[in-house]
Amino acid sequence: MSRRRIGFWYRLAAVIAKPPLLLLFKRDWRGMEHIPAEGGFITAINHNSYLDMFSYGHFQYNTGRVPRFLAKAALFKAPGVGLMLRGTGQIPVFRESSNAVGAFRAAVEAVERGECVAFYPEGTLTRDPGQWPMTAKTGVARAALQTKAPVIPIAQWGANLAMPPYATENKVRFFPRKTLKVLAGPPVDLARFYGQDPTPDVLKDATEEIMAAITALLEEIRGEKAPEKPYDLREARAEQRRKAAGEEVK
């Protein structure tokens, strides 16, 4: 989708969102040259703040290739917000329902039409104590292997310093102004997975390739080393349940 086809609703969203972003934040954007000029593609982004979709969205909008996000279906029912989401072509996700597959199908169809679809592979805000990417769901790998479209890894940092994950109001700090850092990398090489049956192991391995690329970019913009093993939310919750059960026994 070229800049001239961005459309009314996306331009309206930009008119509304860009002024406060420019007022409240500084920017450090790199890697725009990796965003394809034409054709369908996928972006895979880390998720560490409720604000970071605006940070990434601003970056992507300025490349001329606007993204379609997968968003919770409930948001489409919110007054005003739902109208904007539908107008900009976002994709509703009906979690834990028979309609959940529809979001994946819509994402694949959008990529095959030559659009950009943005995935947050972790599926939710990171729970990692250091705000590094967690282990991810395999939807992004499944879409990538089905479409064989380029997967552009993108790391971002800064929105989380203004609004940390799961922050309460008294933890939100816009001043002093934070810098929104966004770094896009070259496409992840998934060629070795093409032609293979999308078994759970294949999808897991492809997903780990994508997440490793995102994490490496985040290490670059943070100037720090990520933990050797990504935080696993399911393992952490299982451990919490074991501890709770042990305390009940006592």
PDB file of N, CA and C in Angstrom, residues 128-177:
ATOM      1  N   ASP A 128       8.194  -9.996  31.399  1.00  0.00           N
ATOM      2  CA  ASP A 128       9.585 -10.133  31.791  1.00  0.00           C
ATOM      3  C   ASP A 128       9.969  -8.988  32.732  1.00  0.00           C
ATOM      4  N   PRO A 129      10.594  -9.283  33.871  1.00  0.00           N
ATOM      5  CA  PRO A 129      10.951  -8.230  34.832  1.00  0.00           C
ATOM      6  C   PRO A 129      11.819  -7.133  34.235  1.00  0.00           C
ATOM      7  N   GLY A 130      12.656  -7.479  33.258  1.00  0.00           N
ATOM      8  CA  GLY A 130      13.518  -6.489  32.617  1.00  0.00           C
ATOM      9  C   GLY A 130      12.917  -5.910  31.352  1.00  0.00           C
ATOM     10  N   GLN A 131      11.656  -6.271  31.071  1.00  0.00           N
ATOM     11  CA  GLN A 131      10.922  -5.790  29.898  1.00  0.00           C
ATOM     12  C   GLN A 131      11.571  -6.217  28.576  1.00  0.00           C
ATOM     13  N   TRP A 132      12.174  -7.399  28.602  1.00  0.00           N
ATOM     14  CA  TRP A 132      12.664  -8.023  27.378  1.00  0.00           C
ATOM     15  C   TRP A 132      11.537  -8.845  26.757  1.00  0.00           C
ATOM     16  N   PRO A 133      11.635  -9.173  25.471  1.00  0.00           N
ATOM     17  CA  PRO A 133      10.593 -10.001  24.845  1.00  0.00           C
ATOM     18  C   PRO A 133      10.476 -11.370  25.513  1.00  0.00           C
ATOM     19  N   MET A 134       9.240 -11.846  25.635  1.00  0.00           N
ATOM     20  CA  MET A 134       8.972 -13.162  26.199  1.00  0.00           C
ATOM     21  C   MET A 134       8.960 -14.204  25.076  1.00  0.00           C
ATOM     22  N   THR A 135       8.760 -15.460  25.459  1.00  0.00           N
ATOM     23  CA  THR A 135       8.464 -16.477  24.461  1.00  0.00           C
ATOM     24  C   THR A 135       7.164 -16.068  23.765  1.00  0.00           C
ATOM     25  N   ALA A 136       7.026 -16.441  22.498  1.00  0.00           N
ATOM     26  CA  ALA A 136       5.937 -15.903  21.688  1.00  0.00           C
ATOM     27  C   ALA A 136       4.989 -16.992  21.203  1.00  0.00           C
ATOM     28  N   LYS A 137       3.833 -16.557  20.770  1.00  0.00           N
ATOM     29  CA  LYS A 137       2.878 -17.443  20.110  1.00  0.00           C
ATOM     30  C   LYS A 137       3.332 -17.644  18.660  1.00  0.00           C
ATOM     31  N   THR A 138       2.795 -18.656  18.001  1.00  0.00           N
ATOM     32  CA  THR A 138       3.308 -19.040  16.693  1.00  0.00           C
ATOM     33  C   THR A 138       2.524 -18.469  15.513  1.00  0.00           C
ATOM     34  N   GLY A 139       1.548 -17.603  15.779  1.00  0.00           N
ATOM     35  CA  GLY A 139       0.724 -17.072  14.690  1.00  0.00           C
ATOM     36  C   GLY A 139       1.531 -16.340  13.633  1.00  0.00           C
ATOM     37  N   VAL A 140       2.522 -15.561  14.053  1.00  0.00           N
ATOM     38  CA  VAL A 140       3.321 -14.801  13.091  1.00  0.00           C
ATOM     39  C   VAL A 140       4.119 -15.742  12.199  1.00  0.00           C
ATOM     40  N   ALA A 141       4.651 -16.823  12.764  1.00  0.00           N
ATOM     41  CA  ALA A 141       5.405 -17.788  11.963  1.00  0.00           C
ATOM     42  C   ALA A 141       4.483 -18.513  10.997  1.00  0.00           C
ATOM     43  N   ARG A 142       3.310 -18.868  11.453  1.00  0.00           N
ATOM     44  CA  ARG A 142       2.353 -19.553  10.585  1.00  0.00           C
ATOM     45  C   ARG A 142       1.996 -18.674   9.383  1.00  0.00           C
ATOM     46  N   ALA A 143       1.735 -17.389   9.647  1.00  0.00           N
ATOM     47  CA  ALA A 143       1.408 -16.472   8.550  1.00  0.00           C
ATOM     48  C   ALA A 143       2.593 -16.292   7.612  1.00  0.00           C
ATOM     49  N   ALA A 144       3.778 -16.213   8.182  1.00  0.00           N
ATOM     50  CA  ALA A 144       4.980 -16.017   7.364  1.00  0.00           C
ATOM     51  C   ALA A 144       5.234 -17.206   6.455  1.00  0.00           C
ATOM     52  N   LEU A 145       5.100 -18.421   6.987  1.00  0.00           N
ATOM     53  CA  LEU A 145       5.379 -19.608   6.193  1.00  0.00           C
ATOM     54  C   LEU A 145       4.293 -19.862   5.153  1.00  0.00           C
ATOM     55  N   GLN A 146       3.068 -19.450   5.449  1.00  0.00           N
ATOM     56  CA  GLN A 146       1.989 -19.633   4.481  1.00  0.00           C
ATOM     57  C   GLN A 146       2.098 -18.651   3.322  1.00  0.00           C
ATOM     58  N   THR A 147       2.470 -17.400   3.627  1.00  0.00           N
ATOM     59  CA  THR A 147       2.530 -16.364   2.589  1.00  0.00           C
ATOM     60  C   THR A 147       3.909 -16.243   1.952  1.00  0.00           C
ATOM     61  N   LYS A 148       4.945 -16.703   2.658  1.00  0.00           N
ATOM     62  CA  LYS A 148       6.344 -16.514   2.249  1.00  0.00           C
ATOM     63  C   LYS A 148       6.687 -15.025   2.051  1.00  0.00           C
ATOM     64  N   ALA A 149       5.953 -14.178   2.756  1.00  0.00           N
ATOM     65  CA  ALA A 149       6.192 -12.728   2.689  1.00  0.00           C
ATOM     66  C   ALA A 149       7.356 -12.358   3.610  1.00  0.00           C
ATOM     67  N   PRO A 150       8.056 -11.268   3.323  1.00  0.00           N
ATOM     68  CA  PRO A 150       9.139 -10.829   4.221  1.00  0.00           C
ATOM     69  C   PRO A 150       8.613 -10.554   5.623  1.00  0.00           C
ATOM     70  N   VAL A 151       9.385 -10.947   6.618  1.00  0.00           N
ATOM     71  CA  VAL A 151       9.066 -10.645   8.017  1.00  0.00           C
ATOM     72  C   VAL A 151      10.109  -9.656   8.511  1.00  0.00           C
ATOM     73  N   ILE A 152       9.675  -8.439   8.800  1.00  0.00           N
ATOM     74  CA  ILE A 152      10.571  -7.375   9.248  1.00  0.00           C
ATOM     75  C   ILE A 152      10.528  -7.305  10.771  1.00  0.00           C
ATOM     76  N   PRO A 153      11.635  -7.622  11.446  1.00  0.00           N
ATOM     77  CA  PRO A 153      11.650  -7.509  12.913  1.00  0.00           C
ATOM     78  C   PRO A 153      11.812  -6.051  13.321  1.00  0.00           C
ATOM     79  N   ILE A 154      11.071  -5.655  14.325  1.00  0.00           N
ATOM     80  CA  ILE A 154      11.129  -4.269  14.804  1.00  0.00           C
ATOM     81  C   ILE A 154      11.190  -4.266  16.328  1.00  0.00           C
ATOM     82  N   ALA A 155      12.162  -3.534  16.859  1.00  0.00           N
ATOM     83  CA  ALA A 155      12.295  -3.370  18.307  1.00  0.00           C
ATOM     84  C   ALA A 155      11.998  -1.929  18.671  1.00  0.00           C
ATOM     85  N   GLN A 156      11.366  -1.744  19.815  1.00  0.00           N
ATOM     86  CA  GLN A 156      11.066  -0.382  20.273  1.00  0.00           C
ATOM     87  C   GLN A 156      11.276  -0.280  21.777  1.00  0.00           C
ATOM     88  N   TRP A 157      11.639   0.929  22.169  1.00  0.00           N
ATOM     89  CA  TRP A 157      11.935   1.196  23.578  1.00  0.00           C
ATOM     90  C   TRP A 157      11.680   2.675  23.837  1.00  0.00           C
ATOM     91  N   GLY A 158      11.080   3.009  24.944  1.00  0.00           N
ATOM     92  CA  GLY A 158      10.860   4.403  25.310  1.00  0.00           C
ATOM     93  C   GLY A 158       9.446   4.681  25.768  1.00  0.00           C
ATOM     94  N   ALA A 159       8.458   4.147  25.050  1.00  0.00           N
ATOM     95  CA  ALA A 159       7.072   4.321  25.492  1.00  0.00           C
ATOM     96  C   ALA A 159       6.877   3.689  26.862  1.00  0.00           C
ATOM     97  N   ASN A 160       7.581   2.584  27.113  1.00  0.00           N
ATOM     98  CA  ASN A 160       7.485   1.886  28.397  1.00  0.00           C
ATOM     99  C   ASN A 160       8.075   2.689  29.551  1.00  0.00           C
ATOM    100  N   LEU A 161       8.952   3.634  29.240  1.00  0.00           N
ATOM    101  CA  LEU A 161       9.523   4.479  30.299  1.00  0.00           C
ATOM    102  C   LEU A 161       8.525   5.549  30.737  1.00  0.00           C
ATOM    103  N   ALA A 162       7.619   5.901  29.824  1.00  0.00           N
ATOM    104  CA  ALA A 162       6.548   6.842  30.167  1.00  0.00           C
ATOM    105  C   ALA A 162       5.362   6.105  30.783  1.00  0.00           C
ATOM    106  N   MET A 163       5.050   4.942  30.227  1.00  0.00           N
ATOM    107  CA  MET A 163       3.950   4.128  30.741  1.00  0.00           C
ATOM    108  C   MET A 163       4.410   2.671  30.783  1.00  0.00           C
ATOM    109  N   PRO A 164       4.948   2.226  31.917  1.00  0.00           N
ATOM    110  CA  PRO A 164       5.422   0.842  32.028  1.00  0.00           C
ATOM    111  C   PRO A 164       4.280  -0.153  31.842  1.00  0.00           C
ATOM    112  N   PRO A 165       4.615  -1.405  31.536  1.00  0.00           N
ATOM    113  CA  PRO A 165       3.563  -2.413  31.398  1.00  0.00           C
ATOM    114  C   PRO A 165       2.716  -2.508  32.659  1.00  0.00           C
ATOM    115  N   TYR A 166       1.413  -2.523  32.443  1.00  0.00           N
ATOM    116  CA  TYR A 166       0.463  -2.674  33.540  1.00  0.00           C
ATOM    117  C   TYR A 166       0.621  -1.575  34.593  1.00  0.00           C
ATOM    118  N   ALA A 167       1.014  -0.388  34.143  1.00  0.00           N
ATOM    119  CA  ALA A 167       1.224   0.723  35.075  1.00  0.00           C
ATOM    120  C   ALA A 167      -0.098   1.265  35.594  1.00  0.00           C
ATOM    121  N   THR A 168      -0.087   1.712  36.832  1.00  0.00           N
ATOM    122  CA  THR A 168      -1.213   2.468  37.369  1.00  0.00           C
ATOM    123  C   THR A 168      -0.982   3.937  37.030  1.00  0.00           C
ATOM    124  N   GLU A 169      -1.998   4.747  37.217  1.00  0.00           N
ATOM    125  CA  GLU A 169      -1.914   6.153  36.813  1.00  0.00           C
ATOM    126  C   GLU A 169      -0.746   6.872  37.473  1.00  0.00           C
ATOM    127  N   ASN A 170      -0.467   6.536  38.738  1.00  0.00           N
ATOM    128  CA  ASN A 170       0.599   7.273  39.434  1.00  0.00           C
ATOM    129  C   ASN A 170       2.000   6.868  38.977  1.00  0.00           C
ATOM    130  N   LYS A 171       2.095   5.895  38.065  1.00  0.00           N
ATOM    131  CA  LYS A 171       3.399   5.501  37.532  1.00  0.00           C
ATOM    132  C   LYS A 171       3.646   6.079  36.138  1.00  0.00           C
ATOM    133  N   VAL A 172       2.642   6.711  35.569  1.00  0.00           N
ATOM    134  CA  VAL A 172       2.791   7.279  34.230  1.00  0.00           C
ATOM    135  C   VAL A 172       3.549   8.595  34.338  1.00  0.00           C
ATOM    136  N   ARG A 173       4.649   8.720  33.597  1.00  0.00           N
ATOM    137  CA  ARG A 173       5.497   9.914  33.654  1.00  0.00           C
ATOM    138  C   ARG A 173       5.889  10.336  32.234  1.00  0.00           C
ATOM    139  N   PHE A 174       5.319  11.411  31.742  1.00  0.00           N
ATOM    140  CA  PHE A 174       5.655  11.907  30.410  1.00  0.00           C
ATOM    141  C   PHE A 174       6.842  12.867  30.439  1.00  0.00           C
ATOM    142  N   PHE A 175       7.091  13.488  31.593  1.00  0.00           N
ATOM    143  CA  PHE A 175       8.179  14.464  31.687  1.00  0.00           C
ATOM    144  C   PHE A 175       9.161  14.032  32.781  1.00  0.00           C
ATOM    145  N   PRO A 176      10.458  14.234  32.547  1.00  0.00           N
ATOM    146  CA  PRO A 176      11.038  14.812  31.334  1.00  0.00           C
ATOM    147  C   PRO A 176      10.754  13.938  30.103  1.00  0.00           C
ATOM    148  N   ARG A 177      10.773  14.564  28.936  1.00  0.00           N
ATOM    149  CA  ARG A 177      10.409  13.875  27.701  1.00  0.00           C
ATOM    150  C   ARG A 177      11.279  12.650  27.464  1.00  0.00           C
TER     151      ARG A 177
END
